Amino acid sequence: MKQLITSILFVAAVLASCSSPEVSSPDGRLHLKLTVDEAGSIFYQVDVDGSPFIAPSRLGLVASNAELASGFVIEDIEHGAVDSVWHQPWGENKELTDRHNSMSVTMANGEGVQLTLSFKLFDDGLGFRYDYDVPGVDSLFVTDELTQFAIVGDGMSWSIPASFETYELEYREMPLSTVGDANTPMTFKTEGGLYASLHEAALTDYPEMTLRRDSTGVLKADLAPWPDGVKARYAGGHCLSPWRTVQVADEAVGLINSPLILNLNEPCALATTDWVRPMRYVGVWWGMHLGIETWQDDERHGATTANAKKYIDFAADNGIEGVVFEGWNRGWESWGGRQSFDFTAPYDDFDMGEVVRYAKERGVQVIGHHETGGNVPNYERQLDRAYAWCDSLGIRYVKTGYAGGMPGGQFHHGQYGVRHYRRVVETAARYHVSLDVHEPIKDTGIRRTWPNMMTREGARGMEWNAWSKGNSLEHELILPFTRLLAGPMDYTPGTFDILYEATRNDPRRRKWNDLDEGNSRVNTTLAKQIANWVILYSPLQMASDLVENYEGHPAFQFFRDFDADCDWSRALQGEPGDYIAVVRRAGDRYDLGASTNEEARTLTVPLDFLVGGVTYDAAIYADGDDADWQHNPTSYKIVHRTVTSADTLTVVMAEGGGQAVTFIPRK
Ligand code: NOJ
Ligand code: CA
């Protein structure tokens, strides 16, 4: 991968005499100070614009067989600065700037434990990580992380509760002071009006970090454990933690536009990336969630050769690049039980060879599907063979799933899970396969290092609308300011049959999920579904509905025209849970997506992101004049206009509505 680096690195070693090392962001607005108290315990504090933002907060890890928290004396301090531009093969922005000041503080304690604490301060936030070396031990057992985030004052926050098993939880908007525990990214707005988000970057060989209020009333790192209570274990005495991150912005959309998480990850580890390509897809999927088809091969089996060909034809006829088929392989009859899926054995009525041949003939990519049910040992036993098989069939994408508990009391988000998910990414990379992971470990920006780790679920997605009370009107307006700060999400937007009119009374329909009360629906207007294709960024972007609901539908033209591979993105305006407007450029065309919560809303959007002097044909997919999400969700209109960068668009949205616009330069 081509990397343009224009970095100036200056390193100044300062000796231990300085007991309060300090570092500022390049613009000087963020200032971090490190202190070591008389007991050799370590603390950091952060000011923003000269005012305290994070009060002195504890740093350090605890281990059962080494002293990692106290007794430290500073031995060396190094300062540096980087200003570089780098590129990624795909992403919201293909070109990114990494501009930060760094500080690396090396310490040792009486037991000879060496700790290097690294800090990077950017204009849009900061990151820090632990690098421990414990001499003379053959293993290290980390039992706690002491990192605190003592945010000064109160504010409003948006987060899901902490869980080591799932992120498919409802978001809470609540005063920061009342958050007892939370998963990250946790976003908040301080009383002073600063927006911030706590998360982590480069989670590689460590459990996930959640936040829990400690006995002193401060939010503290809380790590997912192994079944024996140990949080992280290593052969040898070395432990390198992920980065703990604090993003800050004056406007809520500043958090979305921040590349901080990616900047804190390692450069691309792949020798080639030409096989990693963003694309749109449809699939044999929604029918199962709606209860009219099944994953297993009974009389309602969805993934039959004939149905697969129907979806391949639809994709080919509409210029959509990919198709997924769930329920193609043996083992679904054991889902919820032994979870013994076979990843190279298709059901008798699914002829993989013929499906792959037909897809190739029609120019469509097949996305394989590996539901593991959480049975990691079963998957790992087959991993290499399964991906070699995909490679031999020319399958370049696989969707994975972990719907079910992991054996032996392991948590999805513990170090065991983190290691497993990474092993899959690395194995898939060896066979040039890109991933869409459901029930994943949360995104921490590893796509920079492993671009084949393309997208993942990791929040309540569209599926919840099929068989539960569904996602709230704010949900899709909180996601961009929380979950999506971590990275792309396979939300699978684009359900057009909002009220399931085509399938509700289908004689095949059976309740299969306990949460299904028979009154499920999508809680948006149709135009908001279209806007979500732009707003909820995923390099693999799905049109979720049954293809028959798109056949002949004029509004599906938006998806036909859509490019999942974008070059540049900007969140223009928005507030968590209320509204948002995002624009993305792919080549010389732009797509705008805007949406609102239960309130009808009109946004004024200057089109100054368009190229000056160029005339664009704008196709506007808007809520109908009489639309509202509750009573008239499918009312929409398509309006065509000619615009330039000097124009301003008035984006009128119904209650629970949205708007999507394509801007194509007039030739
Ligand atoms: C949960 C995933 O999120 C969903 O997309 C999939 O259909 C089911 N598991 C079955 O694998
Ligand atoms: Ca899921």
XYZ file of C-alpha atoms and ligand atoms in Angstrom:
679
model
C 0.000 0.000 0.000
C 1.262 3.381 -0.973
C 1.937 5.574 1.983
C 2.871 9.181 1.760
C 4.672 9.996 4.941
C 5.819 13.486 5.613
C 6.722 13.004 9.175
C 9.166 14.878 11.239
C 10.090 13.036 14.338
C 12.013 14.710 17.046
C 12.944 12.823 20.099
C 14.166 14.426 23.235
C 15.220 12.255 26.080
C 14.759 13.962 29.379
C 15.962 12.360 32.535
C 14.034 11.351 35.535
C 14.330 14.610 37.375
C 11.038 15.747 35.818
C 8.324 14.139 37.975
C 5.298 15.499 36.087
C 5.779 14.813 32.412
C 3.403 16.776 30.179
C 2.301 16.781 26.563
C -0.114 18.908 24.509
C -2.022 18.374 21.279
C -0.589 20.071 18.160
C -3.176 22.871 18.449
C -2.400 23.231 22.158
C -6.018 22.769 23.249
C -5.523 19.405 24.954
C -2.980 19.095 27.682
C -2.082 15.920 29.557
C -0.023 15.682 32.711
C 1.317 12.521 34.335
C 2.090 12.304 38.038
C 3.580 9.613 40.244
C 2.701 9.790 43.937
C 4.812 8.850 46.941
C 3.752 5.213 46.680
C 4.878 5.138 43.058
C 1.281 4.928 41.798
C 0.613 6.640 38.473
C -2.049 9.218 37.587
C -2.938 11.303 34.518
C -5.075 14.378 34.107
C -6.301 16.240 31.052
C -7.207 19.878 30.484
C -9.087 21.175 27.468
C -8.652 24.862 26.659
C -7.088 25.348 30.076
C -10.008 23.853 32.025
C -9.896 20.511 33.804
C -11.609 17.812 31.707
C -10.282 14.618 33.288
C -9.315 15.028 36.947
C -6.332 13.032 38.254
C -7.142 9.427 37.348
C -5.328 6.243 38.232
C -3.267 4.282 35.705
C -1.836 0.782 35.887
C -2.634 -2.914 35.783
C -2.832 -5.489 38.548
C -1.396 -8.987 38.219
C -1.617 -11.959 40.571
C 2.082 -12.721 40.181
C 3.765 -9.328 39.786
C 3.516 -5.780 41.121
C 2.271 -3.731 38.151
C 0.512 -0.874 39.925
C 2.892 0.772 42.381
C 6.438 1.521 43.362
C 7.245 3.154 40.065
C 9.978 5.697 39.464
C 10.293 7.504 36.158
C 13.492 6.630 34.325
C 13.092 8.202 30.932
C 10.775 10.511 29.008
C 10.698 10.838 25.232
C 8.717 13.407 23.304
C 7.947 13.205 19.599
C 5.741 14.678 16.904
C 4.271 13.185 13.747
C 2.550 14.877 10.822
C 1.862 12.371 8.090
C -0.674 11.437 5.458
C -1.563 7.800 4.859
C -3.971 5.925 2.639
C -6.256 2.963 3.072
C -7.741 0.734 0.363
C -11.302 1.507 1.457
C -13.043 3.448 4.183
C -15.115 6.523 4.853
C -11.999 8.457 3.823
C -9.236 6.892 1.760
C -6.734 9.569 2.722
C -6.124 10.340 6.389
C -3.883 12.645 8.347
C -2.038 11.542 11.458
C -0.896 14.635 13.326
C -0.020 14.195 16.954
C 2.462 14.860 19.701
C 3.644 11.861 21.633
C 5.151 11.199 24.997
C 6.631 7.934 26.105
C 7.405 7.539 29.791
C 9.527 4.609 30.933
C 9.396 3.587 34.581
C 10.588 0.780 36.774
C 9.666 -0.432 40.245
C 11.561 -2.208 43.012
C 10.639 -5.601 41.558
C 12.388 -4.702 38.314
C 9.095 -4.384 36.417
C 9.516 -2.090 33.417
C 6.553 -0.050 32.239
C 6.453 2.179 29.207
C 3.367 4.370 29.092
C 2.798 5.844 25.645
C 0.613 8.875 25.058
C -0.464 10.387 21.747
C -2.277 13.705 21.730
C -4.143 14.702 18.587
C -6.297 17.775 18.067
C -9.318 15.425 18.149
C -8.415 13.478 21.260
C -5.846 11.239 22.818
C -4.767 7.677 23.347
C -2.539 5.928 25.844
C -1.368 2.352 26.333
C 0.613 0.150 28.726
C 3.656 -1.844 27.736
C 4.861 -4.004 30.656
C 7.915 -6.199 30.880
C 8.134 -8.421 33.929
C 11.480 -10.165 34.303
C 11.893 -13.730 35.488
C 8.330 -15.037 35.123
C 7.212 -17.678 32.666
C 3.657 -16.314 32.554
C 1.781 -13.203 33.535
C -1.767 -13.140 34.913
C -3.448 -9.727 34.738
C -6.361 -9.582 37.155
C -7.466 -5.943 36.886
C -6.929 -2.695 35.045
C -6.943 0.408 37.222
C -7.437 2.990 34.451
C -9.921 5.632 35.551
C -11.716 8.323 33.576
C -12.616 10.950 36.178
C -14.611 13.241 33.912
C -15.025 16.668 35.522
C -18.634 17.764 35.996
C -21.728 16.141 34.577
C -23.262 15.991 31.128
C -25.486 13.859 28.930
C -24.287 10.459 27.770
C -25.192 7.826 25.183
C -24.170 4.215 25.688
C -25.255 0.612 25.954
C -24.832 -1.254 29.261
C -21.603 -3.194 29.794
C -21.893 -6.816 28.753
C -19.114 -9.270 27.991
C -21.464 -11.267 25.773
C -23.417 -8.940 23.510
C -23.653 -5.434 22.104
C -27.210 -5.987 20.843
C -28.675 -3.807 23.556
C -30.801 -0.677 23.635
C -28.972 2.636 23.919
C -29.552 4.829 26.946
C -29.473 8.590 26.983
C -28.724 9.480 30.593
C -26.753 11.948 32.727
C -23.118 10.883 32.808
C -23.192 10.863 36.604
C -25.864 8.131 36.588
C -23.997 5.705 34.325
C -23.148 2.730 36.514
C -21.600 0.721 33.729
C -21.296 1.069 29.981
C -19.731 -0.474 26.979
C -17.639 1.624 24.657
C -17.721 3.757 22.622
C -19.532 5.748 25.290
C -20.271 9.255 24.069
C -21.122 12.261 26.193
C -21.566 16.014 26.078
C -20.174 17.926 29.020
C -21.963 20.782 30.757
C -19.432 23.030 29.053
C -20.635 21.812 25.644
C -17.667 19.605 24.724
C -18.487 16.304 22.993
C -16.347 13.314 23.884
C -16.245 9.562 23.508
C -14.352 6.882 25.447
C -13.259 3.764 23.597
C -10.190 1.711 22.754
C -7.986 1.122 19.705
C -5.983 -1.862 18.458
C -7.545 -4.540 20.656
C -5.192 -7.362 19.727
C -4.397 -9.705 22.623
C -6.298 -8.450 25.623
C -9.927 -8.576 26.796
C -12.359 -5.831 25.853
C -12.653 -2.813 28.144
C -16.016 -1.822 29.537
C -16.589 1.002 32.031
C -17.854 0.557 35.563
C -18.260 3.138 38.310
C -15.889 2.251 41.151
C -16.325 2.682 44.903
C -14.978 6.245 44.664
C -17.666 7.135 42.115
C -15.318 7.269 39.138
C -15.694 5.368 35.848
C -13.001 2.736 35.624
C -11.884 0.075 33.142
C -13.593 -3.259 33.701
C -12.197 -6.157 31.672
C -13.967 -9.261 30.410
C -12.526 -12.257 32.316
C -11.505 -15.818 31.559
C -13.646 -18.402 33.383
C -11.076 -18.530 36.226
C -11.341 -14.789 36.802
C -8.001 -13.865 35.233
C -8.483 -10.963 32.826
C -5.454 -11.370 30.549
C -2.843 -14.105 30.481
C 0.474 -14.245 28.668
C 3.227 -16.763 28.199
C 6.299 -14.858 29.374
C 6.260 -11.509 31.140
C 5.184 -9.118 28.383
C 1.827 -7.344 28.158
C 0.993 -4.667 25.604
C -2.485 -3.229 26.141
C -4.764 -1.707 23.524
C -4.907 2.106 23.435
C -7.420 3.713 25.764
C -8.966 6.524 23.751
C -10.704 9.794 24.492
C -12.083 11.594 21.452
C -13.133 15.225 21.807
C -14.914 17.645 19.492
C -16.675 20.980 19.647
C -19.560 19.596 17.588
C -21.073 16.126 17.849
C -20.285 15.419 14.178
C -16.623 16.172 14.916
C -16.457 12.791 16.670
C -17.656 11.074 13.486
C -15.141 12.935 11.326
C -12.244 12.036 13.619
C -9.711 9.448 12.341
C -8.257 8.962 15.839
C -9.120 5.267 16.224
C -7.518 4.367 12.890
C -4.504 6.552 13.605
C -3.847 4.468 16.709
C -3.680 1.215 14.754
C -0.720 -0.324 12.969
C -0.250 0.080 9.212
C -1.554 -2.509 6.775
C -0.111 -5.995 7.319
C -1.297 -7.406 3.991
C 1.078 -7.697 1.039
C -1.733 -6.990 -1.448
C -5.206 -5.542 -0.997
C -6.564 -5.525 -4.551
C -8.789 -8.474 -3.565
C -10.451 -6.480 -0.761
C -13.266 -4.595 -2.445
C -16.291 -2.780 -1.037
C -19.601 -3.858 -2.550
C -23.362 -3.883 -2.196
C -25.208 -7.110 -1.586
C -28.599 -8.742 -1.210
C -29.285 -12.165 0.198
C -31.356 -15.110 1.252
C -31.687 -13.787 4.784
C -34.684 -11.572 5.559
C -37.146 -14.387 4.801
C -35.722 -16.378 7.722
C -35.901 -13.428 10.082
C -39.493 -12.740 9.035
C -40.312 -16.399 9.727
C -41.428 -17.407 6.226
C -38.276 -19.403 5.451
C -35.855 -21.485 7.527
C -32.101 -21.908 7.786
C -32.377 -25.679 8.008
C -33.385 -27.894 5.116
C -37.044 -28.462 5.833
C -39.965 -27.695 3.521
C -39.450 -23.949 4.066
C -35.683 -24.003 3.421
C -34.468 -20.631 2.133
C -31.052 -21.501 0.734
C -32.037 -23.781 -2.124
C -30.177 -23.758 -5.421
C -33.268 -22.311 -7.133
C -33.660 -19.484 -4.603
C -29.936 -18.758 -4.773
C -30.188 -18.380 -8.539
C -33.182 -16.061 -8.139
C -31.086 -13.785 -5.899
C -28.084 -14.002 -8.218
C -30.311 -13.001 -11.131
C -31.734 -10.084 -9.181
C -28.250 -8.899 -8.231
C -26.944 -9.221 -11.785
C -29.993 -7.488 -13.289
C -29.649 -4.572 -10.857
C -25.866 -4.176 -10.950
C -25.474 -5.327 -7.313
C -22.114 -6.972 -6.740
C -22.780 -9.638 -4.097
C -25.222 -12.162 -2.656
C -25.238 -13.984 0.701
C -27.033 -17.273 1.338
C -27.626 -18.242 4.946
C -28.573 -21.803 5.805
C -26.605 -23.418 2.967
C -24.621 -25.809 5.177
C -25.242 -28.733 7.467
C -25.655 -28.106 11.154
C -28.571 -25.688 11.425
C -30.666 -28.409 13.002
C -28.197 -28.203 15.922
C -28.456 -24.385 16.307
C -29.237 -23.606 19.945
C -28.075 -27.112 20.887
C -24.713 -28.645 20.072
C -23.978 -25.961 17.462
C -22.097 -28.450 15.323
C -22.001 -26.684 11.991
C -20.028 -28.098 9.073
C -18.451 -25.338 7.008
C -17.699 -27.404 3.922
C -20.875 -29.513 3.707
C -23.800 -27.971 1.801
C -27.326 -29.256 2.295
C -28.545 -31.586 -0.449
C -30.819 -28.956 -1.968
C -28.007 -26.389 -2.196
C -25.568 -27.240 -4.960
C -22.600 -25.060 -4.061
C -20.668 -25.903 -7.221
C -23.587 -24.914 -9.415
C -24.373 -21.782 -7.378
C -20.770 -20.593 -7.600
C -20.618 -21.415 -11.318
C -23.865 -19.557 -11.994
C -22.825 -16.544 -9.918
C -19.556 -16.325 -11.824
C -21.375 -16.562 -15.150
C -23.582 -13.673 -14.067
C -20.703 -11.622 -12.627
C -21.897 -11.785 -9.000
C -19.762 -12.434 -5.891
C -20.924 -15.145 -3.485
C -20.643 -14.253 0.196
C -20.159 -17.424 2.205
C -21.793 -17.764 5.611
C -20.284 -19.372 8.720
C -22.692 -19.362 11.645
C -20.732 -20.908 14.505
C -23.416 -20.665 17.188
C -20.498 -19.600 19.410
C -18.902 -23.048 19.159
C -15.373 -21.745 18.704
C -13.560 -25.112 19.043
C -15.755 -26.577 16.311
C -14.999 -23.613 14.041
C -11.284 -23.530 14.801
C -10.986 -27.248 13.992
C -12.365 -26.522 10.523
C -10.988 -23.006 10.025
C -8.151 -23.599 7.639
C -10.053 -26.160 5.594
C -13.142 -23.929 5.438
C -11.242 -20.914 4.111
C -9.147 -23.035 1.731
C -12.432 -24.394 0.387
C -13.799 -20.848 -0.087
C -10.607 -19.926 -1.912
C -10.895 -22.951 -4.191
C -14.478 -21.938 -5.038
C -13.513 -18.310 -5.662
C -15.510 -17.115 -2.624
C -13.833 -13.867 -1.540
C -16.235 -12.835 1.263
C -17.559 -14.633 4.320
C -20.155 -13.492 6.840
C -19.573 -15.114 10.225
C -21.886 -15.358 13.242
C -21.601 -16.276 16.917
C -25.235 -16.493 17.970
C -24.856 -18.645 21.050
C -22.659 -18.967 24.127
C -19.015 -19.913 23.835
C -18.118 -23.233 25.490
C -16.403 -23.617 28.857
C -17.750 -20.380 30.317
C -15.742 -18.215 27.929
C -17.102 -14.765 27.123
C -17.435 -13.506 23.555
C -15.498 -10.385 24.576
C -12.789 -11.948 26.745
C -9.190 -12.419 25.657
C -10.145 -15.928 24.459
C -12.741 -14.391 22.136
C -10.418 -11.604 21.009
C -7.759 -14.174 20.084
C -10.288 -16.284 18.220
C -11.755 -13.420 16.188
C -8.221 -12.336 15.261
C -7.279 -15.853 14.241
C -10.221 -15.895 11.842
C -9.166 -12.544 10.324
C -5.619 -13.806 9.792
C -6.729 -17.158 8.373
C -9.206 -15.450 6.026
C -6.459 -13.061 4.889
C -4.210 -15.987 3.950
C -6.933 -17.163 1.582
C -7.808 -13.663 0.317
C -11.214 -13.660 1.990
C -12.806 -10.545 3.508
C -15.058 -10.678 6.550
C -18.413 -9.457 7.792
C -18.566 -10.552 11.442
C -21.830 -10.792 13.370
C -21.854 -11.106 17.148
C -18.260 -9.862 16.888
C -15.732 -8.450 19.233
C -16.146 -4.690 19.013
C -14.317 -2.749 16.359
C -11.178 -0.963 17.514
C -9.854 0.048 14.098
C -7.940 -3.117 13.237
C -9.208 -2.744 9.659
C -6.234 -0.447 9.121
C -3.887 -3.390 9.759
C -6.228 -6.060 8.367
C -8.340 -4.408 5.650
C -10.039 -7.770 4.992
C -11.793 -7.211 8.371
C -14.358 -5.155 6.509
C -17.509 -4.840 8.528
C -19.260 -6.232 11.539
C -22.494 -6.078 13.448
C -21.904 -5.329 17.142
C -25.150 -3.460 17.897
C -28.849 -4.048 17.347
C -29.235 -4.229 13.579
C -32.171 -4.469 11.204
C -32.906 -8.058 12.274
C -34.398 -6.812 15.557
C -37.186 -5.176 13.561
C -38.251 -8.568 12.206
C -39.001 -10.338 15.469
C -39.117 -7.895 18.373
C -40.592 -4.533 19.260
C -37.787 -3.315 17.013
C -35.244 -0.563 17.167
C -36.379 2.781 18.514
C -36.625 5.924 16.418
C -33.484 7.309 18.058
C -31.490 4.078 17.748
C -30.229 4.684 14.208
C -29.462 8.281 15.259
C -27.378 7.232 18.242
C -25.392 4.604 16.310
C -23.400 7.100 14.187
C -22.294 8.928 17.362
C -21.429 5.764 19.333
C -21.060 2.328 17.739
C -19.966 3.663 14.355
C -17.152 5.741 15.895
C -15.496 2.339 16.339
C -15.836 1.430 12.663
C -18.260 0.257 9.975
C -21.429 -1.603 10.850
C -23.341 -4.242 8.893
C -26.686 -2.829 10.027
C -28.340 -4.051 6.802
C -30.635 -1.093 6.092
C -33.141 -0.802 3.296
C -36.291 -2.701 4.223
C -38.982 -1.279 1.935
C -41.934 -3.373 3.124
C -41.983 -1.439 6.377
C -45.156 -3.068 7.734
C -44.462 -6.558 6.327
C -47.645 -6.360 4.309
C -46.348 -8.897 1.790
C -45.513 -11.559 4.356
C -47.528 -10.960 7.529
C -50.288 -13.333 6.468
C -48.086 -15.682 4.498
C -49.189 -19.234 5.397
C -45.512 -20.220 5.696
C -44.904 -17.717 8.473
C -44.030 -19.197 11.899
C -42.915 -17.498 15.084
C -39.324 -18.586 15.722
C -38.074 -15.962 18.147
C -39.443 -15.581 21.687
C -39.443 -11.779 21.364
C -41.865 -11.946 18.403
C -45.279 -10.680 19.512
C -46.667 -10.684 16.001
C -46.681 -6.885 15.723
C -43.128 -6.240 14.579
C -42.454 -3.587 11.937
C -39.734 -1.173 10.900
C -39.946 2.053 12.907
C -39.020 4.508 10.146
C -40.316 5.899 6.900
C -39.160 4.437 3.596
C -37.020 7.512 2.841
C -35.152 7.015 6.129
C -34.360 3.442 5.076
C -32.745 4.815 1.923
C -30.875 7.518 3.855
C -29.461 4.858 6.183
C -27.530 3.334 3.275
C -25.478 6.537 3.324
C -25.543 7.307 7.050
C -24.718 3.852 8.462
C -21.395 3.325 6.726
C -20.426 -0.196 5.733
C -18.038 -1.159 2.920
C -20.320 -4.174 2.457
C -23.713 -2.529 2.269
C -26.807 -4.707 2.159
C -30.260 -4.080 0.804
C -31.996 -6.161 3.446
C -35.467 -6.768 2.047
C -36.814 -9.692 0.043
C -35.907 -8.924 -3.556
C -39.553 -9.116 -4.641
C -40.167 -5.985 -2.549
C -37.634 -4.107 -4.694
C -38.781 -5.395 -8.105
C -40.216 -2.452 -10.012
C -39.929 -0.083 -7.022
C -38.859 3.365 -8.303
C -37.082 4.219 -5.022
C -34.763 1.217 -5.397
C -32.989 3.247 -8.088
C -31.051 4.858 -5.245
C -29.396 1.540 -4.339
C -28.786 0.695 -8.014
C -26.881 3.984 -8.315
C -25.163 3.663 -4.946
C -21.425 2.978 -4.655
C -20.337 1.137 -1.507
C -16.756 2.215 -2.200
C -16.453 5.833 -1.150
C -13.423 8.117 -1.238
C -14.327 10.869 1.183
C -17.013 11.450 3.821
C -18.143 14.261 6.049
C -20.777 14.283 8.773
C -22.237 17.751 8.250
C -24.625 18.266 11.125
C -26.357 16.304 13.832
C -27.006 15.587 17.477
C -26.961 12.109 19.041
C -30.430 10.596 19.008
C -31.988 13.566 17.228
C -30.851 14.040 13.624
C -27.911 13.723 11.282
C -26.758 14.668 7.774
C -23.799 12.901 6.152
C -22.267 13.265 2.700
C -19.980 10.811 0.928
C -18.070 11.129 -2.330
C -17.348 8.162 -4.591
C -15.365 9.214 -7.654
C -17.050 12.385 -8.914
C -20.503 11.663 -7.464
C -21.838 12.489 -4.025
C -24.508 10.891 -1.842
C -26.213 12.666 1.012
C -28.166 10.954 3.765
C -30.163 12.751 6.445
C -32.553 11.429 9.050
C -34.519 12.442 12.107
C -36.004 10.826 15.221
C -39.713 11.043 16.073
C -39.702 14.779 15.382
C -40.430 16.130 11.917
C -37.459 18.319 11.030
C -36.123 20.560 8.295
C -32.375 20.884 7.808
C -30.651 23.556 5.797
C -27.665 22.001 4.046
C -25.273 24.226 2.080
C -23.983 22.247 -0.905
C -20.509 23.737 -0.623
C -19.019 20.233 -0.497
C -19.726 19.903 -4.252
C -16.998 20.872 -6.709
C -17.267 24.556 -7.610
C -18.249 25.361 -11.185
C -19.786 21.916 -11.816
C -23.501 21.428 -12.401
C -25.000 18.349 -10.745
C -28.208 16.438 -11.390
C -29.645 15.848 -7.941
C -32.115 12.987 -7.413
C -33.874 13.601 -4.106
C -35.552 10.659 -2.343
C -37.758 12.393 0.215
C -40.612 11.617 2.582
C -43.981 12.150 0.913
C -45.891 15.261 1.996
C -48.255 13.037 3.996
C -45.600 10.641 5.333
C -45.010 9.821 8.958
C -43.281 6.746 10.321
C -46.269 5.552 12.293
C -49.275 5.910 10.049
C -47.956 6.425 6.548
C -44.369 5.197 6.426
C -44.152 4.240 2.762
C -45.189 7.601 1.333
C -42.207 9.020 -0.554
C -41.414 11.181 -3.535
C -38.512 11.469 -5.940
C -37.674 14.986 -7.049
C -35.046 15.921 -9.631
C -33.165 19.210 -9.464
C -30.123 20.819 -10.975
C -27.740 22.234 -8.374
C -24.280 23.697 -7.894
C -22.037 24.178 -4.894
C -23.521 27.656 -4.459
C -26.958 26.206 -3.658
C -28.490 25.278 -0.344
C -30.719 22.264 0.053
C -33.736 22.411 2.324
C -34.121 18.876 3.654
C -37.694 18.357 4.841
C -38.169 15.191 6.889
C -41.329 13.667 8.327
C -41.633 12.265 11.852
C -39.280 9.274 11.887
C -38.230 10.187 8.377
C -35.223 10.981 6.298
C -33.936 11.987 2.917
C -31.288 10.706 0.518
C -29.852 12.567 -2.451
C -27.532 11.534 -5.271
C -25.519 14.269 -6.978
C -24.179 13.249 -10.379
C -22.090 15.737 -12.380
C -23.696 16.755 -15.635
C -21.385 15.794 -18.475
C -27.361 -13.388 13.859
C -26.916 -12.504 12.738
O -26.815 -11.178 13.171
C -27.911 -12.641 11.616
O -27.573 -11.759 10.565
C -27.965 -14.063 11.158
O -28.975 -14.198 10.198
C -28.255 -15.010 12.314
N -27.412 -14.773 13.423
C -28.079 -16.456 11.878
O -26.737 -16.686 11.543
Ca -26.979 -10.394 15.459
